[in-house]
Every structure is written in C-alpha cells, then in structure tokens.
Amino acid sequence: MSSRIPGFYKLSIEERLKIVSEFANLTDEEINLLKKYCGLDIDTANRMIENVISTYQLPLGIAVNFLINNRDYLIPMVIEEPSVVAAASNAARMTREGGGVYTMSTGPFMIGQIQLVKVPQPAIARLEILKRKEEILELANQCDPVLVKLGGGAKDLEVRIVETRIGVMLIVHLIVDVRDAMGANAVNTMAETVAPRLASITGGSFRLRILSNLADRRIVRAWTKIPVEAVGGKDVAEGIMEAWAFAEADSYRAATHNKGIMNGVDAVVIATGNDWRAVEAGAHAYAARDGRYKPLSRWETDGNYLYGSLEMPLAVGIVGGATKTHPLARICLKILGVKTAQELAEVIGAVGLVQNLAALRALAAEGIQAGHMSLHAKNIAVMAGAVGDEIDLVAEEMIREKTVRIDKAQEILNRIRVSRKT
Ligand code: MEV
C-alpha cells in the first residue's frame, strides 16, 4: 500500500484510522486502544515511573507520503506543535518526485565510559589495559549472554588519556553492539562490571561508569535529490541552499535549523517510546563536535536539483523500556513496520531531513507563519472562549482580518454571539 495519500488531512479521524489500520494490519484490539484516546492505563504508568498521579496525553498524528529506500512508510508523530505533521507530509510528497529519501547507518554501537582517576602511570596503564582487551571484553560479555547470542555485545575497547583541570584521567571506552536495544542498561551494566578490573590493572580508582550520549558510533545518514520544480522552482531551491549556508556560518541560526530537524526526529522518538533526551543530547553534541555548533544537514542546488543530506547519531531501540511497556509505542512501531532498531533510526533520520526541508522551504518562500496560522488561530480562538463551530468562525475571521490575537478573537467572538442572539 502506498503512503502517498492525497487529502489525508481532510478526512475524519475515523477515516484516517481506518486507512492506517489497513496499512499496518492493526487488530481490533489495537484499533480500540487507539480509539480510547488514552492507551496508557494507570497501572502500567505506575510501573514505568515513580510517584505517579495520572497520565499525560499529547496528540498522535500520522505523516503521510514518506518513501524511504523505495519503501512506503506511515510515520506516527507525537508532538504538541501545530504544523509539524502537515509540513512533514507536504515535504515528503516533494521528495517522492526524486525517488524519496535514501538512508544508511553504522551498526548499533554505543559507548560506555569508565573514568579512572589517580592512575600513577597513565601512559603505561593505557597499554596495560589494551594488552588485556580480550579479557576485558570477555568479562563485559558475561553480563549479557542473550545480547551476545544475538550477535551483539562488547566488541572493542579504547583508552583515552584526558587532561582535566584537576589532573590526568584515564577514560576507557567500551564499544558495545546493542542490537535492537537503545542500549543504556546493557552498556551501564558492562561498564560497572569491568570497572574494578580496570582499576586493579591500572592501580587507580574508578568513578563514573555510564554510557555516553554522544553516540558517534551509531550514526544515521539520510539523503535526497529533488527536482527544483518540486520545491517551488530554482529560486526557492537557491533560498534553501542560502538558508543552509547561513546555518553553516552562524551558530545562532544553526540552533534553529537543528531545532527544525528535531521537530521531526523527536516526534517519532516519542511516538515509539524512546528516550528523546538521549537523542537530543547526542544530536547537539554531534553538531558541536568540531568545536563550533553546526547544522546536522546540508542543502545544495545546481539549478536542476536540490540535494539534501543529514548525518546524526540516533540511539533508539525497539526492545526494552517504554518501547515495549507503552501500548501505544508498540502500536506506533507496528504502524512503522520497522524490523530492527537500525531501520527505526534510519526512518527517523529521514523524517529529520524531510522536516528540515519543510521548514527551510517555507522560510525561503512564503515564510513560516502562513502555515502556522490556521491551527494557531484556532488555538487562540479556544483561548478566547470559543466553543463548537465558533472556533472555526473566529479563526477564519482573524485570518481574514490579518490579526491573530486574543483580544481580536474575543472581539470577534462577542460579535458572533451578539449576532446569533438577534
Ligand atoms: C519551528 O518549530 C522550527 C523552525 O524554526 C525551524 C527553522 O527555522 O529552520 C521553523
């Protein structure tokens, strides 16, 4: 089934759900859970975190039109911001004109850091650790025979000598193939297990034993080539390239540029029950890896095509944690139809690139507010007290009068109510 669904946004919620159910072969039970509008029951929530008093809901939307590696995907997105899902769907449609988005990724390798302090001879100690690499990896792998059986486990080890303000430290990196997990649990357990042995080898003491969120061994690359006509012509494509060059040269702009990418990335990360703080931390640390904060994507044009690419770390899983315990996260993973964590990461990278295209295209052409206005105006109308059909009437009138403000909404609402009374 194609994910190219013109007019999806015009359908009723019921009709949209029917299409998604058919696309993803959802069971009646899954459909009913989606219809409950609160798929997370309080007992599950109470087991997920501490001191629970309720659950908290956000909208779950579906971005359509995504073609990634020649396969159609419907993209579940959980986000509070208007326009993001519509913009993603719209830009995904444009990428189809050039064959969609293509992706690749490194393996799912995470880094566990072990901090060794008060090491008497750091340079020699480093070599002593490297000499015993196989023994240490073996020790780490004893923690997780299941992961090892699946082809994962601790694969490599690095030792860095890090000069700090209070002296030299030896920082050991355990490189772990975490397969389909996000990996924090597996990596942290391994780091804690090997730390005493590392301390005894080096004559120092261990302190921190924790994974690094700068997951630069777990990188996704996504790219697309779009005929300029599909984005609105040569001039718009040039505007997109200029927007990228601006971000490349200026960290103030790069932060906003990357925020636009994370609009797409986080929405899918959250929908699938993954740790969005980890993904955010990794993305921004990676963006600043050269010592200056830079955009995660790149856009160029030769006048015929617009070429976009993105490279970022994406530590996400499809087993463990909320990806399994949150019932809606499980359904979102089913809608995506991803078979591995690597595939999920690549899809998320593609969404980030497409979301970035949507923002830059709007900024380079009509400006961002035009797309935001309709839903924004509805929100303002609700804030002003509009209910039922008053919401659309107030919103439409504010847009017509080119003033979307709460005082204006109240004024229009009063007018409508007075005219209805007479
Ligand atoms: C708004 O959520 C995101 C944008 O600011 C991104 C950008 O400026 O590239 C529109």
XYZ file of C-alpha atoms and ligand atoms in Angstrom:
432
model
C 0.000 0.000 0.000
C 1.316 3.446 -0.855
C 1.882 6.069 1.820
C 1.025 8.734 -0.767
C -2.433 9.658 0.477
C -3.713 12.933 -1.002
C -6.207 14.759 1.214
C -5.455 12.630 4.300
C -5.787 15.790 6.381
C -9.316 16.384 5.108
C -10.616 13.013 6.331
C -12.363 12.428 9.639
C -10.373 10.863 12.493
C -12.353 7.661 11.961
C -11.489 7.557 8.232
C -7.804 8.251 8.901
C -7.680 5.499 11.488
C -9.271 3.074 9.007
C -6.540 3.802 6.437
C -3.752 3.417 8.992
C -5.297 0.183 10.322
C -5.362 -1.280 6.825
C -1.827 -0.074 6.066
C -0.403 -1.613 9.238
C -2.798 -4.582 9.651
C -3.862 -3.412 13.084
C -6.023 -5.786 15.120
C -9.436 -4.772 16.521
C -7.833 -4.620 19.961
C -5.162 -2.212 18.714
C -7.748 -0.066 16.940
C -9.860 0.083 20.107
C -6.829 1.108 22.128
C -6.155 3.957 19.702
C -9.825 4.957 19.978
C -9.671 5.142 23.764
C -7.508 8.274 23.358
C -5.539 7.193 26.400
C -3.738 3.994 25.534
C -1.637 4.048 28.674
C -3.503 2.551 31.636
C -2.695 3.841 35.083
C -1.264 0.539 36.388
C 1.265 0.373 33.550
C 2.111 4.040 34.113
C 2.596 3.353 37.816
C 5.153 0.694 36.955
C 7.002 2.936 34.488
C 7.998 5.775 36.824
C 7.692 6.741 40.487
C 5.083 8.820 42.331
C 2.516 8.539 39.521
C -0.703 10.507 39.927
C -2.080 10.366 36.388
C -1.108 10.065 32.726
C -0.485 12.944 30.341
C -1.562 12.964 26.746
C -0.263 14.560 23.575
C -1.682 14.356 20.044
C -0.572 11.420 17.896
C -0.622 12.316 14.185
C 0.378 10.400 11.071
C 2.678 11.933 8.480
C 1.913 10.523 5.048
C 3.779 10.364 1.710
C 7.101 9.024 3.028
C 9.114 6.929 0.602
C 12.342 5.757 2.248
C 14.699 3.359 0.496
C 11.913 2.680 -2.023
C 9.503 1.600 0.697
C 6.352 3.405 1.792
C 6.072 4.345 5.453
C 3.353 5.979 7.504
C 5.060 7.975 10.238
C 3.490 8.235 13.709
C 4.410 11.558 15.326
C 3.672 12.679 18.878
C 4.039 16.433 19.206
C 2.295 19.456 20.716
C 3.310 21.921 17.969
C 0.874 22.718 15.136
C 2.027 22.397 11.502
C 4.843 19.881 12.067
C 2.923 16.821 10.851
C 1.399 18.706 7.915
C 4.804 20.128 6.958
C 6.453 16.691 7.115
C 3.742 15.164 4.905
C 3.996 18.008 2.434
C 7.788 17.895 2.140
C 7.748 14.078 1.966
C 5.496 14.432 -1.092
C 8.143 16.688 -2.680
C 10.942 14.173 -2.055
C 8.899 11.496 -3.857
C 9.411 13.478 -7.063
C 13.080 12.498 -6.893
C 12.510 8.930 -5.659
C 12.162 9.675 -1.939
C 14.804 9.572 0.758
C 17.673 7.102 0.995
C 19.439 6.137 4.186
C 22.271 4.130 5.641
C 23.730 3.692 9.085
C 26.642 2.358 11.051
C 25.899 -0.573 13.337
C 24.095 -0.001 16.643
C 27.287 0.660 18.605
C 27.117 2.510 21.913
C 29.988 3.745 24.036
C 30.263 3.016 27.758
C 32.691 5.269 29.628
C 34.699 4.233 32.661
C 36.501 7.038 34.447
C 39.764 6.057 36.172
C 41.373 8.620 38.469
C 44.623 8.736 40.433
C 46.305 6.407 37.954
C 50.061 6.533 38.769
C 51.410 5.991 35.218
C 48.589 6.845 32.759
C 50.546 6.135 29.556
C 51.755 2.726 30.742
C 48.377 1.954 32.318
C 46.730 2.643 28.977
C 48.870 -0.005 27.316
C 48.293 -2.446 30.168
C 44.558 -2.161 29.548
C 44.897 -2.504 25.769
C 47.071 -5.603 26.270
C 44.189 -7.192 28.188
C 41.487 -6.120 25.736
C 40.154 -9.633 25.052
C 39.959 -10.470 28.748
C 38.039 -7.255 29.498
C 35.620 -7.712 26.591
C 35.026 -11.281 27.761
C 34.276 -10.035 31.279
C 31.844 -7.451 29.891
C 30.122 -10.023 27.704
C 29.484 -12.332 30.644
C 26.912 -9.720 31.769
C 24.658 -10.273 28.795
C 24.732 -13.740 27.202
C 21.421 -13.027 25.426
C 22.855 -9.988 23.667
C 25.960 -11.968 22.724
C 23.801 -14.780 21.345
C 22.017 -12.234 19.158
C 25.350 -11.179 17.685
C 25.834 -8.154 19.916
C 27.974 -7.490 22.967
C 31.180 -5.647 23.811
C 33.258 -5.537 20.630
C 36.082 -3.116 21.206
C 37.844 -1.004 23.742
C 39.626 2.331 23.600
C 41.647 4.095 26.266
C 41.957 7.857 26.268
C 44.234 9.979 28.391
C 42.220 13.066 29.249
C 43.800 16.171 30.764
C 41.333 17.819 33.136
C 41.503 20.890 35.386
C 42.318 18.640 38.332
C 44.754 16.287 36.668
C 45.062 13.469 34.166
C 42.362 10.815 33.939
C 42.248 7.580 32.055
C 38.930 7.204 30.242
C 38.111 3.764 28.938
C 35.507 3.407 26.192
C 33.758 0.094 25.903
C 32.215 -0.185 22.442
C 29.087 -2.311 22.626
C 26.895 -3.588 19.815
C 23.476 -3.260 21.466
C 21.495 -4.755 18.548
C 17.819 -3.714 18.830
C 18.028 -2.024 22.227
C 18.672 1.624 22.939
C 21.406 0.070 24.999
C 21.751 2.158 28.154
C 21.040 -0.752 30.502
C 23.332 -3.233 28.802
C 26.176 -0.740 28.486
C 25.897 0.593 32.044
C 25.910 -2.930 33.489
C 29.008 -3.827 31.473
C 30.778 -0.606 32.474
C 30.071 -1.281 36.139
C 31.261 -4.872 35.799
C 34.645 -4.159 34.201
C 35.475 -1.035 36.259
C 37.031 -2.841 39.296
C 39.234 -4.928 36.985
C 40.384 -1.780 35.142
C 41.174 -0.123 38.457
C 43.265 -3.106 39.568
C 45.146 -3.219 36.232
C 45.995 0.480 36.405
C 46.496 0.965 40.140
C 43.957 3.817 40.016
C 40.356 4.151 41.208
C 37.197 4.086 39.183
C 34.478 6.713 39.452
C 31.838 7.137 36.720
C 30.633 4.105 34.781
C 27.972 5.214 32.330
C 27.186 5.299 28.623
C 27.977 8.372 26.535
C 25.066 10.069 24.810
C 27.464 11.306 22.151
C 26.641 8.154 20.202
C 29.069 8.836 17.353
C 29.382 5.106 16.624
C 25.653 4.935 15.935
C 25.277 7.332 13.048
C 22.446 7.622 10.549
C 22.885 9.195 7.123
C 19.904 10.254 5.002
C 19.884 11.952 1.626
C 17.543 13.062 -1.124
C 17.718 14.562 -4.607
C 14.658 16.559 -5.651
C 13.922 18.284 -8.973
C 13.786 22.029 -8.184
C 10.265 22.296 -9.643
C 9.030 20.036 -6.837
C 10.072 22.542 -4.164
C 8.733 25.613 -5.984
C 11.442 26.326 -8.531
C 15.049 27.337 -8.901
C 14.751 30.425 -6.726
C 13.247 28.555 -3.777
C 15.935 25.856 -4.088
C 18.558 28.590 -4.005
C 16.858 30.062 -0.939
C 17.095 26.680 0.771
C 20.816 26.475 -0.033
C 21.295 30.025 1.282
C 19.427 29.099 4.471
C 21.777 26.149 4.955
C 24.883 28.288 4.264
C 23.621 30.792 6.840
C 23.308 27.993 9.419
C 26.764 26.664 8.480
C 28.297 30.055 9.157
C 26.298 31.105 12.208
C 25.562 29.081 15.350
C 22.557 31.250 16.260
C 20.890 30.116 13.064
C 22.303 26.555 13.294
C 20.478 26.043 16.614
C 17.124 26.929 14.997
C 17.954 24.936 11.867
C 18.623 21.864 14.008
C 15.523 22.550 16.115
C 13.526 22.151 12.912
C 15.207 18.774 12.321
C 14.463 17.720 15.895
C 10.773 18.628 15.426
C 10.560 15.580 13.183
C 13.084 13.408 14.983
C 11.679 13.835 18.498
C 8.079 13.346 17.407
C 8.884 9.826 16.153
C 11.275 9.117 19.031
C 8.465 9.918 21.485
C 5.804 8.036 19.500
C 7.937 4.887 19.671
C 8.590 5.182 23.418
C 12.252 6.088 23.026
C 14.412 8.404 25.134
C 14.222 11.781 23.394
C 16.603 13.447 25.880
C 19.289 10.953 24.875
C 18.681 11.626 21.186
C 18.668 15.400 21.750
C 21.888 15.306 23.780
C 23.594 13.195 21.123
C 22.392 15.377 18.263
C 23.603 18.645 19.736
C 26.921 17.240 20.967
C 27.488 15.851 17.460
C 26.557 19.210 15.907
C 29.297 20.814 18.013
C 31.904 18.082 17.553
C 34.327 20.354 15.660
C 34.305 22.932 18.433
C 31.631 25.071 16.797
C 27.908 24.323 16.671
C 26.879 23.472 13.100
C 23.810 22.252 11.190
C 23.220 18.498 11.101
C 22.131 18.702 7.464
C 23.413 20.155 4.224
C 21.467 21.574 1.244
C 22.848 22.409 -2.196
C 21.463 23.058 -5.654
C 22.875 23.043 -9.168
C 19.786 24.752 -10.577
C 18.208 21.465 -11.667
C 18.074 19.504 -8.452
C 18.078 20.244 -4.767
C 20.410 17.890 -2.873
C 19.891 17.363 0.842
C 21.739 15.177 3.316
C 21.773 14.689 7.052
C 24.140 12.932 9.429
C 23.431 12.476 13.129
C 23.654 9.965 15.954
C 20.392 8.178 16.684
C 20.314 5.900 19.701
C 16.873 4.318 19.575
C 15.591 0.837 20.259
C 12.633 -1.385 19.523
C 13.022 -3.670 22.554
C 13.127 -2.768 26.208
C 11.840 0.174 28.208
C 8.776 2.085 27.111
C 9.094 0.768 23.539
C 7.624 -2.452 24.956
C 5.689 -1.337 28.036
C 3.802 1.588 26.500
C 0.959 0.042 24.497
C 0.753 2.954 22.055
C 4.502 2.858 21.436
C 4.077 -0.789 20.406
C 1.286 0.183 18.010
C 3.375 3.045 16.587
C 6.223 0.608 15.930
C 3.744 -1.665 14.182
C 2.471 1.233 12.033
C 6.084 1.980 11.062
C 6.622 -1.702 10.337
C 10.308 -1.489 11.250
C 12.075 -4.783 11.888
C 15.252 -3.542 13.603
C 16.423 -0.626 15.718
C 18.718 0.309 12.851
C 15.779 0.569 10.466
C 13.901 2.714 13.002
C 16.914 5.005 13.379
C 17.192 5.377 9.604
C 13.497 6.207 9.248
C 13.846 8.819 11.995
C 16.870 10.319 10.226
C 14.836 10.534 7.016
C 11.997 12.268 8.882
C 14.516 14.753 10.332
C 15.815 15.583 6.859
C 12.312 15.971 5.420
C 11.187 18.136 8.354
C 14.212 20.338 7.789
C 13.317 20.647 4.109
C 9.754 21.664 5.044
C 10.984 24.427 7.354
C 13.660 25.778 5.007
C 11.321 25.703 2.022
C 8.645 27.646 3.891
C 11.225 30.111 5.224
C 12.732 30.603 1.774
C 9.330 31.028 0.105
C 6.153 32.250 1.825
C 7.534 32.437 5.398
C 6.740 30.150 8.288
C 3.703 31.960 9.684
C 1.391 31.240 6.769
C 1.409 27.512 7.515
C 1.185 28.048 11.231
C -1.703 30.461 11.107
C -4.727 28.239 10.648
C -4.133 25.964 13.649
C -2.627 28.797 15.675
C -5.739 30.910 15.049
C -7.933 28.022 16.208
C -5.908 27.730 19.412
C -6.251 31.456 20.044
C -9.996 31.227 19.395
C -10.284 28.464 22.010
C -8.230 30.550 24.464
C -10.676 33.405 23.897
C -13.548 31.115 24.934
C -14.876 29.969 21.538
C -16.640 26.598 21.550
C -18.080 24.313 18.857
C -18.469 25.976 15.462
C -17.426 29.329 16.961
C -13.800 28.102 16.869
C -13.594 27.894 13.066
C -15.637 31.082 12.586
C -13.414 33.122 14.912
C -10.211 31.645 13.431
C -11.274 32.307 9.836
C -12.280 35.876 10.637
C -8.953 36.597 12.389
C -7.038 35.318 9.348
C -9.266 37.394 7.048
C -8.581 40.464 9.161
C -4.854 39.503 9.300
C -4.778 39.863 13.105
C -4.399 36.696 15.145
C -4.501 37.883 18.750
C -6.529 37.010 21.791
C -8.139 40.479 22.070
C -9.170 40.249 18.415
C -10.563 36.751 18.989
C -12.627 37.999 21.928
C -13.944 40.903 19.889
C -14.997 38.610 17.008
C -16.484 36.084 19.414
C -18.606 38.799 21.017
C -19.774 39.921 17.582
C -20.763 36.372 16.630
C -22.621 35.794 19.880
C -24.475 39.110 19.671
C -25.481 38.469 16.055
C -26.684 34.971 16.969
C -28.856 36.281 19.761
C -30.651 38.718 17.493
C 9.886 25.837 14.366
O 9.428 24.862 15.281
C 11.065 25.310 13.578
C 11.713 26.307 12.627
O 12.092 27.470 13.347
C 12.927 25.638 12.020
C 13.789 26.555 11.169
O 13.777 27.768 11.397
O 14.508 26.004 10.330
C 10.755 26.762 11.571
